[in-house]
Amino acid sequence: ARSKVFKPNIDPPRFFVPDHLVQWGTRFDAYRPVDYTNQFIKDSCPQKFGHHPDVHEVPDLENQLSYEGAVQMTPPCSECIKRGRTGCVPLNPRGRTGWVGRSHLGYWGPTQAADPIVTRVNPTSGKFEVVVMERPEKDQNGNSVWALPGSMVVNVTAPGETLTGALMKSFEKKATSVDNPKKKARILDLLRKLFADGPHMCEVYRGYNDDPRNTDNAWMETTVYHFHCSYELGVLLPIEAQVFTPEGQGDRFNKTRWMPIDPSDDREYQNPDEKADEKADEEKAADKAGQKKGGRVLFADHARYIQMAMEMFTPERQALQNDVSAEDLEDFRIYFDSFDTSGDGQIDKAEFQKAFKLMGLKEMTSEELDDFMSAVDFDSDGQVSFEEFVLLMKDYGTRQESNEEVT
């Protein structure tokens, strides 16, 4: 946070803090942090959300819950002593940031969030992808900023509501964009299974978040969860280029998309801080060539959280959750291409019948074939794409196993 600002066109620069002077226990007599609280926060708190702008008007600050342990406070001022308080202003547990106040945060001390990492295996390539959404601001290099679809905990949870229930409500909005009732009902059923407590859910991280909004007196903390979609949900869930607003976040966010997790597949996952030297060289070359800047970067610590999630996604968990492997996809592609005699990327009823005949299988009636294809042909156009074909083969395999168990 010491080297970043949240909104470069609005935020003042931070007071420079060298690495060896970050900790509060290290004397830094020349420290003159910039007092900054965004005007929107001043106008909105506490009428709409957050704490009172005057820290003395906020009760029990010294008793706040933090993932980092007891909240450290500055010594009480005369006003605090008059009110019987043992401390005055919360202190960032990680040290000096170059800002005091609350910048863009509504609360003094810790603000807690929940960041879901929702992944899938790409239905075609077999590579891992994650749901991210585009934030409204650009970074200081003009790059688009993408983030996990998280929310402030205080905004998403109603009394008696679980955190995973709140996340479910956010993703339910995606399903409402689906017109086909059968497909919508299936997506909702799969989402409920995804966000239910169980093998699909894994806590990745809980603690301090190195966020560009952090100040000496207000900071972000988060709990990061990893949820891995079944192959079917990864196919059906409408994500690409859709507007997605997390619960309680107004219309602050724009598009969502599936992004490849492997940096070799998509450079958008490279952490701009870790790649600073490389980026500077690229920018110099781009300036020299007269090219435009403007790539994509991930917000705050989100690239690190995604890496942690994938490191924790052990073969055992993958076997439990990932019902279609990359090897399965390769096999299904061979079958699909042999069925798709027209080469148009779709298999129609006539092509299915021809394939069954060549394979020596019993030829189906038109009604039987309609029933066979209806499991995935949600738009009832009589054609099946590769992704739908995989679902169809999975469903067919499940039926065969069930029949064998019965006999």
Short mmCIF file of C-alpha atoms in Angstrom, two decimals:
data_model
loop_
_atom_site.label_atom_id
_atom_site.label_comp_id
_atom_site.label_asym_id
_atom_site.label_seq_id
_atom_site.Cartn_x
_atom_site.Cartn_y
_atom_site.Cartn_z
CA ALA A 1 0.00 0.00 0.00
CA ARG A 2 2.92 2.40 0.58
CA SER A 3 3.69 2.64 -3.14
CA LYS A 4 0.14 2.65 -4.44
CA VAL A 5 -2.83 4.99 -4.58
CA PHE A 6 -6.37 3.80 -5.23
CA LYS A 7 -7.45 6.45 -7.74
CA PRO A 8 -4.40 8.14 -9.31
CA ASN A 9 -6.40 11.08 -10.68
CA ILE A 10 -7.92 11.87 -7.27
CA ASP A 11 -5.73 10.58 -4.47
CA PRO A 12 -2.78 12.61 -3.13
CA PRO A 13 0.64 10.93 -3.10
CA ARG A 14 1.61 9.18 0.11
CA PHE A 15 4.44 10.34 2.33
CA PHE A 16 7.42 8.19 1.39
CA VAL A 17 8.22 5.45 3.92
CA PRO A 18 11.44 3.45 3.40
CA ASP A 19 11.21 -0.28 4.08
CA HIS A 20 13.34 -0.13 7.19
CA LEU A 21 11.08 2.53 8.76
CA VAL A 22 7.69 0.87 8.24
CA GLN A 23 7.31 -0.71 11.69
CA TRP A 24 5.84 1.42 14.47
CA GLY A 25 8.58 0.34 16.83
CA THR A 26 11.20 2.00 14.62
CA ARG A 27 11.71 5.70 15.33
CA PHE A 28 10.90 7.98 12.38
CA ASP A 29 10.94 11.60 13.57
CA ALA A 30 10.57 13.01 10.06
CA TYR A 31 7.35 11.09 9.38
CA ARG A 32 4.63 13.46 8.16
CA PRO A 33 1.83 11.29 6.71
CA VAL A 34 -0.74 12.90 4.42
CA ASP A 35 -4.16 13.26 6.08
CA TYR A 36 -6.57 11.92 3.48
CA THR A 37 -10.21 10.87 3.57
CA ASN A 38 -12.05 10.91 0.26
CA GLN A 39 -14.92 13.41 0.05
CA PHE A 40 -17.43 10.70 -0.82
CA ILE A 41 -16.58 8.92 2.43
CA LYS A 42 -16.93 12.15 4.37
CA ASP A 43 -20.34 12.82 2.82
CA SER A 44 -21.62 9.24 3.22
CA CYS A 45 -20.55 8.34 6.76
CA PRO A 46 -22.23 7.59 9.01
CA GLN A 47 -25.61 8.35 7.39
CA LYS A 48 -25.29 5.65 4.70
CA PHE A 49 -22.55 3.38 6.02
CA GLY A 50 -19.38 3.34 8.04
CA HIS A 51 -18.11 5.23 11.07
CA HIS A 52 -18.49 8.83 12.12
CA PRO A 53 -15.81 11.11 10.58
CA ASP A 54 -14.83 12.21 14.10
CA VAL A 55 -13.00 9.25 15.62
CA HIS A 56 -14.01 10.43 19.10
CA GLU A 57 -17.66 9.77 18.23
CA VAL A 58 -17.04 6.08 17.48
CA PRO A 59 -17.51 3.86 20.58
CA ASP A 60 -15.42 0.78 21.41
CA LEU A 61 -12.82 1.27 18.71
CA GLU A 62 -10.21 -0.37 20.92
CA ASN A 63 -12.43 -3.49 21.15
CA GLN A 64 -12.79 -4.08 17.39
CA LEU A 65 -12.34 -7.60 16.05
CA SER A 66 -9.35 -8.04 13.77
CA TYR A 67 -7.85 -11.10 12.07
CA GLU A 68 -4.46 -9.68 13.11
CA GLY A 69 -5.18 -9.81 16.84
CA ALA A 70 -5.92 -6.97 19.27
CA VAL A 71 -6.14 -3.58 17.53
CA GLN A 72 -3.29 -1.31 18.59
CA MET A 73 -4.30 2.29 19.36
CA THR A 74 -2.46 5.59 19.60
CA PRO A 75 -2.24 7.00 23.16
CA PRO A 76 -5.45 8.71 24.31
CA CYS A 77 -5.71 12.44 23.69
CA SER A 78 -7.32 14.81 26.18
CA GLU A 79 -10.74 14.29 24.54
CA CYS A 80 -10.37 10.50 24.80
CA ILE A 81 -9.37 10.75 28.46
CA LYS A 82 -12.40 12.93 29.10
CA ARG A 83 -14.59 10.17 27.54
CA GLY A 84 -12.87 7.41 29.51
CA ARG A 85 -11.20 5.79 26.49
CA THR A 86 -7.89 3.95 26.67
CA GLY A 87 -6.82 4.78 23.12
CA CYS A 88 -7.48 7.30 20.39
CA VAL A 89 -6.96 6.17 16.78
CA PRO A 90 -6.43 2.59 15.47
CA LEU A 91 -2.96 1.79 14.12
CA ASN A 92 -2.36 -0.33 11.03
CA PRO A 93 -0.93 -3.67 12.27
CA ARG A 94 1.60 -3.76 9.43
CA GLY A 95 3.02 -0.29 10.10
CA ARG A 96 3.26 3.08 8.39
CA THR A 97 1.57 3.67 5.01
CA GLY A 98 2.17 7.37 4.31
CA TRP A 99 -1.53 8.24 4.78
CA VAL A 100 -3.61 8.88 7.88
CA GLY A 101 -7.40 9.11 7.91
CA ARG A 102 -9.57 6.61 6.01
CA SER A 103 -8.94 7.33 2.30
CA HIS A 104 -11.77 5.37 0.58
CA LEU A 105 -12.69 3.16 3.55
CA GLY A 106 -15.80 3.80 5.61
CA TYR A 107 -14.50 2.39 8.88
CA TRP A 108 -11.75 3.30 11.30
CA GLY A 109 -9.57 0.26 11.94
CA PRO A 110 -10.22 -3.02 10.09
CA THR A 111 -12.79 -3.38 7.32
CA GLN A 112 -13.42 -7.05 6.59
CA ALA A 113 -14.26 -8.50 3.20
CA ALA A 114 -14.92 -11.90 1.65
CA ASP A 115 -13.22 -12.72 -1.65
CA PRO A 116 -14.44 -15.85 -3.47
CA ILE A 117 -12.12 -17.54 -5.95
CA VAL A 118 -14.52 -19.33 -8.31
CA THR A 119 -12.69 -21.56 -10.77
CA ARG A 120 -13.54 -23.95 -13.56
CA VAL A 121 -11.82 -26.13 -16.11
CA ASN A 122 -12.27 -24.45 -19.49
CA PRO A 123 -14.79 -26.64 -21.37
CA THR A 124 -12.68 -26.63 -24.53
CA SER A 125 -9.03 -26.15 -23.57
CA GLY A 126 -9.09 -28.04 -20.27
CA LYS A 127 -7.14 -25.23 -18.54
CA PHE A 128 -8.04 -23.63 -15.22
CA GLU A 129 -9.83 -20.27 -15.25
CA VAL A 130 -11.17 -17.94 -12.54
CA VAL A 131 -14.07 -15.46 -12.39
CA VAL A 132 -12.90 -11.85 -12.25
CA MET A 133 -14.68 -8.53 -12.72
CA GLU A 134 -13.50 -5.21 -14.06
CA ARG A 135 -13.32 -2.38 -11.54
CA PRO A 136 -14.28 1.16 -12.57
CA GLU A 137 -10.86 2.69 -11.90
CA LYS A 138 -7.62 2.43 -13.87
CA ASP A 139 -4.24 1.93 -12.24
CA GLN A 140 -1.48 4.55 -12.38
CA ASN A 141 -0.26 3.12 -15.72
CA GLY A 142 -3.70 3.29 -17.32
CA ASN A 143 -4.30 -0.46 -17.09
CA SER A 144 -7.74 -1.95 -16.56
CA VAL A 145 -8.05 -3.29 -13.02
CA TRP A 146 -9.67 -6.70 -12.52
CA ALA A 147 -10.60 -8.21 -9.17
CA LEU A 148 -12.18 -11.20 -7.50
CA PRO A 149 -15.97 -10.67 -7.12
CA GLY A 150 -15.72 -9.98 -3.39
CA SER A 151 -17.76 -7.82 -1.05
CA MET A 152 -17.44 -6.06 2.26
CA VAL A 153 -18.74 -8.47 4.90
CA VAL A 154 -20.77 -5.73 6.57
CA ASN A 155 -22.55 -5.13 3.27
CA VAL A 156 -23.27 -8.68 2.20
CA THR A 157 -24.51 -10.41 5.33
CA ALA A 158 -27.94 -9.80 6.78
CA PRO A 159 -28.83 -10.96 10.32
CA GLY A 160 -28.88 -14.76 10.40
CA GLU A 161 -27.35 -15.07 6.92
CA THR A 162 -24.19 -17.07 6.29
CA LEU A 163 -21.31 -15.67 4.29
CA THR A 164 -21.62 -18.41 1.69
CA GLY A 165 -25.34 -17.64 1.48
CA ALA A 166 -24.52 -14.03 0.70
CA LEU A 167 -22.08 -15.11 -2.01
CA MET A 168 -24.77 -17.37 -3.43
CA LYS A 169 -27.12 -14.37 -3.69
CA SER A 170 -24.49 -12.46 -5.67
CA PHE A 171 -23.97 -15.28 -8.18
CA GLU A 172 -27.70 -15.96 -8.42
CA LYS A 173 -27.97 -12.67 -10.28
CA LYS A 174 -25.97 -14.25 -13.10
CA ALA A 175 -28.57 -16.98 -13.50
CA THR A 176 -31.39 -14.45 -13.83
CA SER A 177 -29.94 -13.36 -17.19
CA VAL A 178 -30.76 -16.81 -18.61
CA ASP A 179 -34.06 -16.89 -20.52
CA ASN A 180 -34.50 -20.67 -20.72
CA PRO A 181 -36.38 -21.77 -17.53
CA LYS A 182 -34.94 -25.30 -17.60
CA LYS A 183 -31.37 -24.05 -17.95
CA LYS A 184 -31.88 -21.38 -15.28
CA ALA A 185 -33.23 -23.93 -12.81
CA ARG A 186 -30.26 -26.21 -13.47
CA ILE A 187 -27.74 -23.37 -12.93
CA LEU A 188 -29.39 -22.40 -9.63
CA ASP A 189 -29.30 -26.00 -8.44
CA LEU A 190 -25.59 -26.30 -9.29
CA LEU A 191 -24.82 -22.95 -7.62
CA ARG A 192 -26.50 -24.09 -4.39
CA LYS A 193 -24.32 -27.20 -4.39
CA LEU A 194 -21.21 -25.12 -5.13
CA PHE A 195 -21.72 -22.70 -2.24
CA ALA A 196 -22.90 -25.29 0.26
CA ASP A 197 -20.42 -26.06 3.03
CA GLY A 198 -18.54 -29.14 1.93
CA PRO A 199 -15.80 -30.36 -0.41
CA HIS A 200 -16.41 -27.58 -2.96
CA MET A 201 -15.36 -24.92 -0.40
CA CYS A 202 -11.83 -24.31 0.88
CA GLU A 203 -10.60 -21.40 3.00
CA VAL A 204 -7.42 -20.08 1.37
CA TYR A 205 -6.49 -17.08 3.51
CA ARG A 206 -7.72 -14.99 6.41
CA GLY A 207 -5.92 -11.82 7.46
CA TYR A 208 -4.53 -8.45 6.41
CA ASN A 209 -4.99 -7.42 2.78
CA ASP A 210 -2.35 -5.23 1.14
CA ASP A 211 -4.88 -2.87 -0.37
CA PRO A 212 -4.21 0.52 -2.08
CA ARG A 213 -6.88 2.09 0.17
CA ASN A 214 -5.07 1.23 3.40
CA THR A 215 -3.94 4.01 5.72
CA ASP A 216 -2.27 4.19 9.13
CA ASN A 217 -5.75 4.23 10.71
CA ALA A 218 -7.96 2.16 8.35
CA TRP A 219 -7.15 -1.05 6.51
CA MET A 220 -8.65 -4.00 4.69
CA GLU A 221 -8.76 -7.58 5.95
CA THR A 222 -10.25 -10.49 4.07
CA THR A 223 -11.26 -14.11 4.11
CA VAL A 224 -10.57 -15.82 0.79
CA TYR A 225 -12.53 -18.92 -0.20
CA HIS A 226 -11.96 -21.20 -3.17
CA PHE A 227 -14.96 -22.79 -4.91
CA HIS A 228 -14.40 -25.05 -7.91
CA CYS A 229 -17.25 -25.46 -10.40
CA SER A 230 -18.30 -28.80 -11.75
CA TYR A 231 -17.76 -29.14 -15.49
CA GLU A 232 -21.48 -28.65 -16.08
CA LEU A 233 -21.65 -25.40 -14.08
CA GLY A 234 -18.51 -24.16 -15.80
CA VAL A 235 -20.30 -24.61 -19.14
CA LEU A 236 -23.69 -23.22 -18.15
CA LEU A 237 -22.83 -20.27 -15.88
CA PRO A 238 -23.13 -17.04 -17.93
CA ILE A 239 -20.03 -15.02 -17.09
CA GLU A 240 -18.40 -13.51 -20.15
CA ALA A 241 -18.99 -9.77 -20.65
CA GLN A 242 -21.94 -9.69 -18.25
CA VAL A 243 -22.49 -6.87 -15.77
CA PHE A 244 -22.11 -8.27 -12.25
CA THR A 245 -22.64 -6.25 -9.08
CA PRO A 246 -21.78 -7.91 -5.75
CA GLU A 247 -24.43 -7.62 -3.07
CA GLY A 248 -24.33 -4.21 -1.38
CA GLN A 249 -21.88 -2.70 -3.89
CA GLY A 250 -24.25 -0.52 -5.93
CA ASP A 251 -23.14 -0.32 -9.58
CA ARG A 252 -19.43 0.03 -8.90
CA PHE A 253 -18.42 -2.84 -11.13
CA ASN A 254 -18.61 -3.49 -14.83
CA LYS A 255 -17.89 -6.64 -16.85
CA THR A 256 -17.03 -10.11 -15.62
CA ARG A 257 -15.10 -12.81 -17.42
CA TRP A 258 -13.31 -16.12 -17.05
CA MET A 259 -9.56 -15.45 -17.00
CA PRO A 260 -6.86 -18.13 -17.45
CA ILE A 261 -4.92 -18.77 -14.25
CA ASP A 262 -1.66 -19.76 -15.91
CA PRO A 263 0.30 -16.56 -16.72
CA SER A 264 1.69 -18.26 -19.83
CA ASP A 265 -1.87 -18.37 -21.15
CA ASP A 266 -2.83 -14.83 -20.15
CA ARG A 267 -0.45 -12.12 -18.95
CA GLU A 268 -3.30 -10.40 -17.12
CA TYR A 269 -2.45 -12.42 -14.02
CA GLN A 270 1.04 -11.06 -13.64
CA ASN A 271 1.39 -9.01 -10.48
CA PRO A 272 2.40 -5.47 -11.54
CA ASP A 273 4.61 -5.03 -8.47
CA GLU A 274 6.56 -8.23 -9.03
CA LYS A 275 6.96 -7.37 -12.71
CA ALA A 276 7.84 -3.70 -12.22
CA ASP A 277 11.22 -3.78 -13.97
CA GLU A 278 9.91 -5.84 -16.86
CA LYS A 279 6.89 -3.55 -17.18
CA ALA A 280 9.05 -0.42 -17.18
CA ASP A 281 11.14 -1.81 -20.04
CA GLU A 282 8.00 -2.69 -21.98
CA GLU A 283 6.52 0.77 -21.42
CA LYS A 284 9.71 2.47 -22.64
CA ALA A 285 9.61 0.34 -25.77
CA ALA A 286 5.91 1.10 -26.25
CA ASP A 287 6.49 4.84 -25.83
CA LYS A 288 9.33 4.72 -28.33
CA ALA A 289 7.16 2.90 -30.85
CA GLY A 290 4.23 5.24 -30.23
CA GLN A 291 2.05 2.38 -29.00
CA LYS A 292 -0.84 2.80 -26.56
CA LYS A 293 -0.54 1.56 -22.99
CA GLY A 294 -3.38 -0.17 -21.24
CA GLY A 295 -3.19 -3.84 -20.33
CA ARG A 296 -4.94 -5.57 -17.46
CA VAL A 297 -3.77 -6.13 -13.89
CA LEU A 298 -5.28 -7.80 -10.87
CA PHE A 299 -6.36 -5.74 -7.87
CA ALA A 300 -4.31 -5.65 -4.67
CA ASP A 301 -3.26 -9.10 -3.40
CA HIS A 302 -5.69 -11.07 -5.57
CA ALA A 303 -3.02 -12.60 -7.82
CA ARG A 304 -1.31 -14.00 -4.72
CA TYR A 305 -4.57 -15.43 -3.37
CA ILE A 306 -5.29 -17.19 -6.66
CA GLN A 307 -1.81 -18.71 -6.66
CA MET A 308 -2.33 -19.89 -3.06
CA ALA A 309 -5.69 -21.44 -3.96
CA MET A 310 -4.22 -23.43 -6.82
CA GLU A 311 -1.34 -24.63 -4.66
CA MET A 312 -3.92 -25.89 -2.14
CA PHE A 313 -6.00 -27.53 -4.88
CA THR A 314 -4.42 -30.93 -4.31
CA PRO A 315 -4.89 -33.93 -6.61
CA GLU A 316 -7.21 -35.38 -3.94
CA ARG A 317 -9.45 -32.30 -3.99
CA GLN A 318 -9.35 -32.18 -7.78
CA ALA A 319 -10.40 -35.82 -8.00
CA LEU A 320 -13.25 -35.10 -5.60
CA GLN A 321 -14.51 -32.02 -7.43
CA ASN A 322 -13.26 -32.06 -11.00
CA ASP A 323 -15.58 -34.51 -12.73
CA VAL A 324 -14.01 -34.05 -16.20
CA SER A 325 -10.22 -34.16 -16.64
CA ALA A 326 -8.11 -32.73 -19.45
CA GLU A 327 -7.55 -36.29 -20.67
CA ASP A 328 -11.33 -36.84 -20.75
CA LEU A 329 -11.73 -33.72 -22.87
CA GLU A 330 -9.16 -34.98 -25.38
CA ASP A 331 -11.05 -38.27 -25.71
CA PHE A 332 -14.41 -36.51 -26.01
CA ARG A 333 -12.98 -34.21 -28.70
CA ILE A 334 -11.99 -37.24 -30.80
CA TYR A 335 -15.51 -38.68 -30.51
CA PHE A 336 -17.13 -35.29 -31.19
CA ASP A 337 -15.10 -34.66 -34.34
CA SER A 338 -15.96 -38.12 -35.65
CA PHE A 339 -19.67 -37.48 -35.03
CA ASP A 340 -19.59 -33.98 -36.54
CA THR A 341 -19.35 -35.10 -40.15
CA SER A 342 -20.36 -31.67 -41.49
CA GLY A 343 -17.54 -29.96 -39.57
CA ASP A 344 -19.77 -27.09 -38.44
CA GLY A 345 -19.01 -27.52 -34.73
CA GLN A 346 -22.47 -28.93 -33.99
CA ILE A 347 -23.94 -32.44 -34.00
CA ASP A 348 -27.53 -32.75 -35.20
CA LYS A 349 -29.92 -35.67 -34.89
CA ALA A 350 -29.00 -37.13 -38.27
CA GLU A 351 -25.29 -37.13 -37.38
CA PHE A 352 -26.04 -38.85 -34.07
CA GLN A 353 -28.06 -41.55 -35.83
CA LYS A 354 -25.26 -42.10 -38.35
CA ALA A 355 -22.67 -42.35 -35.58
CA PHE A 356 -24.76 -44.85 -33.62
CA LYS A 357 -25.16 -46.99 -36.73
CA LEU A 358 -21.40 -46.97 -37.48
CA MET A 359 -20.68 -47.91 -33.86
CA GLY A 360 -23.09 -50.85 -34.10
CA LEU A 361 -25.40 -49.39 -31.48
CA LYS A 362 -29.15 -49.66 -31.52
CA GLU A 363 -30.70 -46.96 -33.70
CA MET A 364 -32.96 -44.64 -31.72
CA THR A 365 -36.37 -43.37 -32.76
CA SER A 366 -36.74 -39.64 -33.25
CA GLU A 367 -38.54 -39.39 -29.91
CA GLU A 368 -35.85 -41.41 -28.12
CA LEU A 369 -33.12 -39.23 -29.61
CA ASP A 370 -35.01 -36.07 -28.56
CA ASP A 371 -35.13 -37.43 -25.02
CA PHE A 372 -31.42 -38.35 -25.16
CA MET A 373 -30.39 -34.85 -26.31
CA SER A 374 -32.81 -32.91 -24.11
CA ALA A 375 -30.51 -33.22 -21.09
CA VAL A 376 -28.24 -30.56 -22.59
CA ASP A 377 -30.07 -29.05 -25.59
CA PHE A 378 -31.63 -26.25 -23.54
CA ASP A 379 -32.56 -24.08 -26.53
CA SER A 380 -34.23 -27.05 -28.28
CA ASP A 381 -32.55 -26.29 -31.61
CA GLY A 382 -31.82 -29.95 -32.25
CA GLN A 383 -28.04 -29.44 -32.24
CA VAL A 384 -25.33 -30.12 -29.68
CA SER A 385 -22.08 -28.16 -29.29
CA PHE A 386 -18.84 -29.71 -28.04
CA GLU A 387 -19.44 -28.46 -24.48
CA GLU A 388 -22.98 -29.86 -24.53
CA PHE A 389 -21.66 -33.11 -26.02
CA VAL A 390 -19.34 -33.57 -23.02
CA LEU A 391 -22.31 -33.08 -20.69
CA LEU A 392 -24.31 -35.53 -22.75
CA MET A 393 -21.60 -38.19 -22.59
CA LYS A 394 -21.25 -37.67 -18.85
CA ASP A 395 -25.00 -38.06 -18.41
CA TYR A 396 -25.01 -41.13 -20.66
CA GLY A 397 -22.16 -42.68 -18.67
CA THR A 398 -23.98 -42.03 -15.41
CA ARG A 399 -27.12 -43.72 -16.77
CA GLN A 400 -25.11 -46.74 -17.92
CA GLU A 401 -23.48 -47.10 -14.48
CA SER A 402 -26.89 -46.87 -12.83
CA ASN A 403 -28.31 -49.57 -15.12
CA GLU A 404 -25.34 -51.85 -14.38
CA GLU A 405 -25.85 -51.40 -10.65
CA VAL A 406 -29.55 -52.29 -11.01
CA THR A 407 -28.83 -55.42 -13.03
#
